[in-house]
Coordinates of C-alpha atoms in Angstrom, one line a residue:
M1 CA 14.4 117.5 217.2
P2 CA 11.2 116.5 216.7
E3 CA 9.5 120.1 216.8
L4 CA 12.0 120.9 214.0
E5 CA 11.6 118.3 211.9
S6 CA 7.4 118.9 211.9
Q7 CA 7.5 122.5 210.8
A8 CA 10.2 121.9 208.2
G9 CA 8.6 123.4 204.9
P10 CA 8.8 121.0 201.5
E11 CA 12.4 123.4 200.4
T12 CA 13.6 122.5 203.7
G13 CA 13.0 119.1 204.9
P14 CA 15.5 116.0 205.0
E15 CA 13.9 114.8 201.1
H16 CA 14.6 118.3 199.7
R17 CA 18.1 119.0 201.1
A18 CA 18.8 115.0 199.5
E19 CA 17.5 115.9 196.8
N20 CA 20.2 119.7 196.3
R21 CA 23.1 117.7 197.4
A22 CA 22.4 115.1 194.2
K23 CA 21.9 118.3 192.0
S24 CA 25.0 119.7 192.9
R25 CA 26.4 116.3 192.6
A26 CA 25.2 116.0 189.7
E27 CA 26.3 119.5 188.7
D28 CA 29.7 118.7 189.5
R29 CA 30.4 115.7 187.4
A30 CA 29.2 117.5 184.5
A31 CA 31.6 120.2 184.4
A32 CA 34.6 118.0 185.0
G33 CA 36.3 116.6 181.7
P34 CA 38.6 113.9 181.1
G35 CA 40.6 113.0 184.7
G36 CA 38.2 114.6 186.6
V37 CA 39.9 117.8 186.0
E38 CA 37.2 121.0 184.2
A39 CA 36.9 121.5 181.1
A40 CA 38.3 125.3 181.1
P41 CA 40.4 125.8 184.1
F42 CA 41.5 129.2 184.6
R43 CA 39.7 130.7 181.8
V44 CA 41.9 133.0 179.8
R45 CA 40.3 136.9 181.0
P46 CA 41.5 139.4 179.3
I47 CA 41.4 142.6 181.3
S48 CA 40.6 145.9 179.9
T49 CA 43.1 148.6 180.7
R50 CA 45.5 150.5 178.4
R51 CA 48.0 149.0 177.2
G52 CA 52.1 149.7 176.0
P53 CA 53.2 148.2 172.4
D54 CA 54.1 144.6 172.7
P55 CA 58.1 144.6 172.7
K56 CA 59.3 143.0 169.1
Q57 CA 62.6 141.6 170.1
D58 CA 64.5 139.8 172.5
R59 CA 65.4 142.8 174.8
A60 CA 62.5 145.3 174.3
A61 CA 60.7 142.0 176.3
R62 CA 63.5 141.1 178.6
T63 CA 63.3 145.3 180.2
R64 CA 59.3 144.7 179.8
Q65 CA 59.4 142.1 182.1
L66 CA 62.3 143.6 184.4
V67 CA 59.9 146.1 185.3
L68 CA 57.1 143.8 185.8
T69 CA 59.0 142.4 188.3
A70 CA 60.3 145.2 190.0
A71 CA 56.2 146.8 190.1
A72 CA 55.8 142.9 191.5
E73 CA 57.8 143.3 193.9
L74 CA 56.6 147.2 195.2
F75 CA 53.1 146.2 195.5
A76 CA 53.6 142.9 197.2
S77 CA 55.5 145.0 200.1
G78 CA 53.7 148.1 199.4
G79 CA 50.3 147.4 198.4
F80 CA 49.4 149.5 195.2
R81 CA 48.3 153.0 196.3
R82 CA 51.5 153.4 197.9
T83 CA 53.7 152.6 194.7
S84 CA 54.6 154.4 192.7
V85 CA 55.1 154.5 189.1
Q86 CA 59.0 156.6 189.4
E87 CA 59.6 153.9 192.9
V88 CA 59.3 151.0 189.6
A89 CA 61.7 153.3 187.3
D90 CA 64.1 153.9 190.5
R91 CA 64.1 150.1 191.0
V92 CA 65.6 148.6 187.5
G93 CA 67.7 152.2 186.5
M94 CA 65.3 153.2 183.9
T95 CA 63.8 157.1 183.5
K96 CA 60.1 156.3 184.2
G97 CA 59.3 157.5 180.8
A98 CA 61.0 154.3 179.7
V99 CA 58.4 152.9 182.0
Y100 CA 55.1 154.6 181.0
F101 CA 56.3 153.4 177.1
H102 CA 56.1 149.6 178.3
Y103 CA 53.4 150.8 180.8
P104 CA 51.2 153.3 179.8
T105 CA 49.7 153.7 183.2
K106 CA 50.3 152.6 187.2
E107 CA 46.7 150.7 186.5
A108 CA 48.5 148.7 183.0
L109 CA 51.6 147.4 185.4
A110 CA 48.8 146.7 187.5
V111 CA 46.6 144.9 185.4
A112 CA 49.9 142.4 183.7
V113 CA 51.2 142.0 187.4
V114 CA 47.8 140.2 188.1
E115 CA 47.4 139.2 184.3
Q116 CA 50.9 136.8 184.7
H117 CA 49.5 135.7 188.6
Y118 CA 46.4 134.2 187.3
A119 CA 48.7 132.7 184.2
R120 CA 50.1 130.6 186.9
W121 CA 47.7 127.9 187.8
P122 CA 47.9 126.9 184.2
L123 CA 50.7 126.2 184.4
L124 CA 50.9 124.4 187.8
L125 CA 47.9 122.6 186.4
A126 CA 49.7 121.3 184.0
A127 CA 52.7 120.0 185.9
V128 CA 50.6 118.7 188.2
T129 CA 48.3 116.6 185.9
A130 CA 51.6 115.2 184.6
E131 CA 52.7 113.1 187.9
G132 CA 50.1 111.2 187.2
H133 CA 48.1 110.9 190.2
G134 CA 44.0 110.7 191.0
P135 CA 41.1 113.8 191.4
L136 CA 41.9 113.5 194.9
G137 CA 45.7 113.1 194.5
T138 CA 45.6 116.3 192.0
A139 CA 43.8 118.6 194.0
E140 CA 46.2 117.7 196.6
R141 CA 49.5 117.9 195.0
L142 CA 47.7 121.6 193.7
L143 CA 46.4 123.1 196.9
A144 CA 51.0 122.2 197.5
G145 CA 51.5 123.6 195.1
A146 CA 49.5 127.0 195.2
A147 CA 51.0 127.5 198.6
L148 CA 54.5 126.9 197.6
A149 CA 53.5 130.1 195.3
F150 CA 52.1 132.2 197.4
R151 CA 55.1 131.9 199.7
D152 CA 58.2 131.9 196.9
D153 CA 56.3 133.6 193.4
I154 CA 56.8 137.8 193.9
V155 CA 54.2 138.0 190.8
V156 CA 51.8 135.6 192.6
R157 CA 51.8 137.4 196.4
A158 CA 51.6 140.2 194.2
G159 CA 48.9 139.5 192.6
T160 CA 47.5 138.8 196.0
R161 CA 47.2 142.2 197.5
L162 CA 46.2 143.7 193.9
Q163 CA 42.8 141.7 194.0
V164 CA 42.5 142.1 197.8
E165 CA 43.0 146.1 196.9
R166 CA 40.6 145.8 193.8
P167 CA 38.4 148.4 194.9
Q168 CA 42.0 151.1 194.4
I169 CA 42.6 150.4 190.9
D170 CA 40.7 151.5 187.7
A171 CA 40.1 148.2 185.9
E172 CA 37.5 145.1 185.8
L173 CA 40.2 142.4 187.7
P174 CA 39.3 138.7 187.3
T175 CA 37.3 137.6 190.4
P176 CA 39.6 136.0 192.5
Y177 CA 38.4 132.3 194.4
V178 CA 36.0 130.7 191.2
D179 CA 37.7 129.2 188.9
W180 CA 39.4 126.5 192.0
T181 CA 36.0 126.1 192.8
D182 CA 34.9 124.6 190.4
L183 CA 38.6 122.5 189.3
L184 CA 38.5 121.4 193.3
A185 CA 34.2 120.7 192.2
G186 CA 35.2 118.5 189.4
L187 CA 38.4 116.6 190.7
L188 CA 36.1 115.9 194.0
A189 CA 33.5 115.3 192.4
A190 CA 35.5 112.2 190.0
A191 CA 37.3 111.7 193.0
E192 CA 33.7 111.0 194.4
A193 CA 32.8 108.9 191.6
L194 CA 35.5 106.9 192.5
G195 CA 34.1 106.3 196.3
E196 CA 37.4 108.6 197.5
L197 CA 35.0 110.5 199.0
R198 CA 32.4 110.4 202.3
A199 CA 29.5 109.3 201.1
E200 CA 27.5 112.8 203.2
V201 CA 30.6 114.3 200.7
S202 CA 29.4 117.3 198.5
P203 CA 32.6 117.9 196.2
R204 CA 31.2 121.6 195.5
A205 CA 30.6 122.5 199.7
A206 CA 34.4 121.0 200.4
A207 CA 36.3 122.4 196.7
R208 CA 34.7 125.7 198.7
S209 CA 35.7 124.6 202.4
L210 CA 39.6 124.1 201.2
V211 CA 39.4 126.8 198.8
A212 CA 39.0 129.1 201.3
A213 CA 41.1 127.2 203.8
L214 CA 43.8 127.6 201.4
F215 CA 43.2 131.8 200.8
G216 CA 42.6 132.3 205.1
T217 CA 45.7 130.3 205.7
Q218 CA 47.5 132.4 203.1
H219 CA 46.8 136.0 204.5
I220 CA 47.5 134.6 208.7
S221 CA 50.3 133.8 207.4
D222 CA 51.1 136.2 205.6
V223 CA 49.8 138.9 209.0
L224 CA 51.5 137.0 211.1
H225 CA 54.5 135.5 209.6
E226 CA 55.1 137.9 205.8
R227 CA 54.5 133.7 205.1
A228 CA 57.6 132.7 205.7
D229 CA 55.2 129.9 207.6
L230 CA 52.3 129.3 204.4
V231 CA 54.2 125.2 203.4
E232 CA 54.1 124.5 207.0
R233 CA 50.5 125.6 208.3
W234 CA 48.5 125.0 205.4
S235 CA 50.2 121.4 205.7
E236 CA 48.8 121.0 208.6
T237 CA 45.4 122.3 208.0
A238 CA 45.4 120.2 204.5
G239 CA 46.0 117.3 206.9
L240 CA 42.8 118.1 208.4
L241 CA 40.6 118.2 205.5
F242 CA 41.8 115.7 203.6
R243 CA 41.9 113.4 206.4
A244 CA 38.0 114.6 206.8
I245 CA 36.9 114.3 203.5
R246 CA 38.2 111.2 202.2
A247 CA 36.7 107.8 202.6
E248 CA 37.5 105.3 204.9

């Protein structure tokens, strides 16, 4: 459509778009560390909330973890608003006061679950990195591992629901999706440098699409089948997306 092309201003024409793509790719490569992995993926961000005392004995640490797991199960099934501290206490066979000793508020319980949710991803990254894949293979394996965690790990499932319900929780939870996007953008920039991406693919745009697809797929699978089919549905989606961005 030549009339549209002729009307394109200096900030919307093909030359400007090409310049933006080049700038985006340079930023992606600058953010990537050795092997294409961002220098500080899944950054630790302590969440401000009231906390109970740190356990000094193994028994206290085990009790604290039992309470956290019970809370995760209830948050995953009923959400933040419908879960009470009394229900958590009943599930672990404790008094409500004993639960409050470890977690002084329901918000503290929710924050602890969200923090453990985020703590899962560096472990996944380390495990996949140790497998020795290239950057594109690492991205594929990371997302497949995340889909498995969304299906099987109660803390991941609870943390995901709590993030959706963040307006109901009186705590400043981390902004979701950002670390996943940054990490994948770095991996895809490294893949581009190795000639593994199609020439027209922007690593950051592809990273955004992959993150949107993963989190959208897990949400749909949750609503329709309680994530029972998530690994299969993500395998289908990932096959299409990686085929679209991989160089022939």
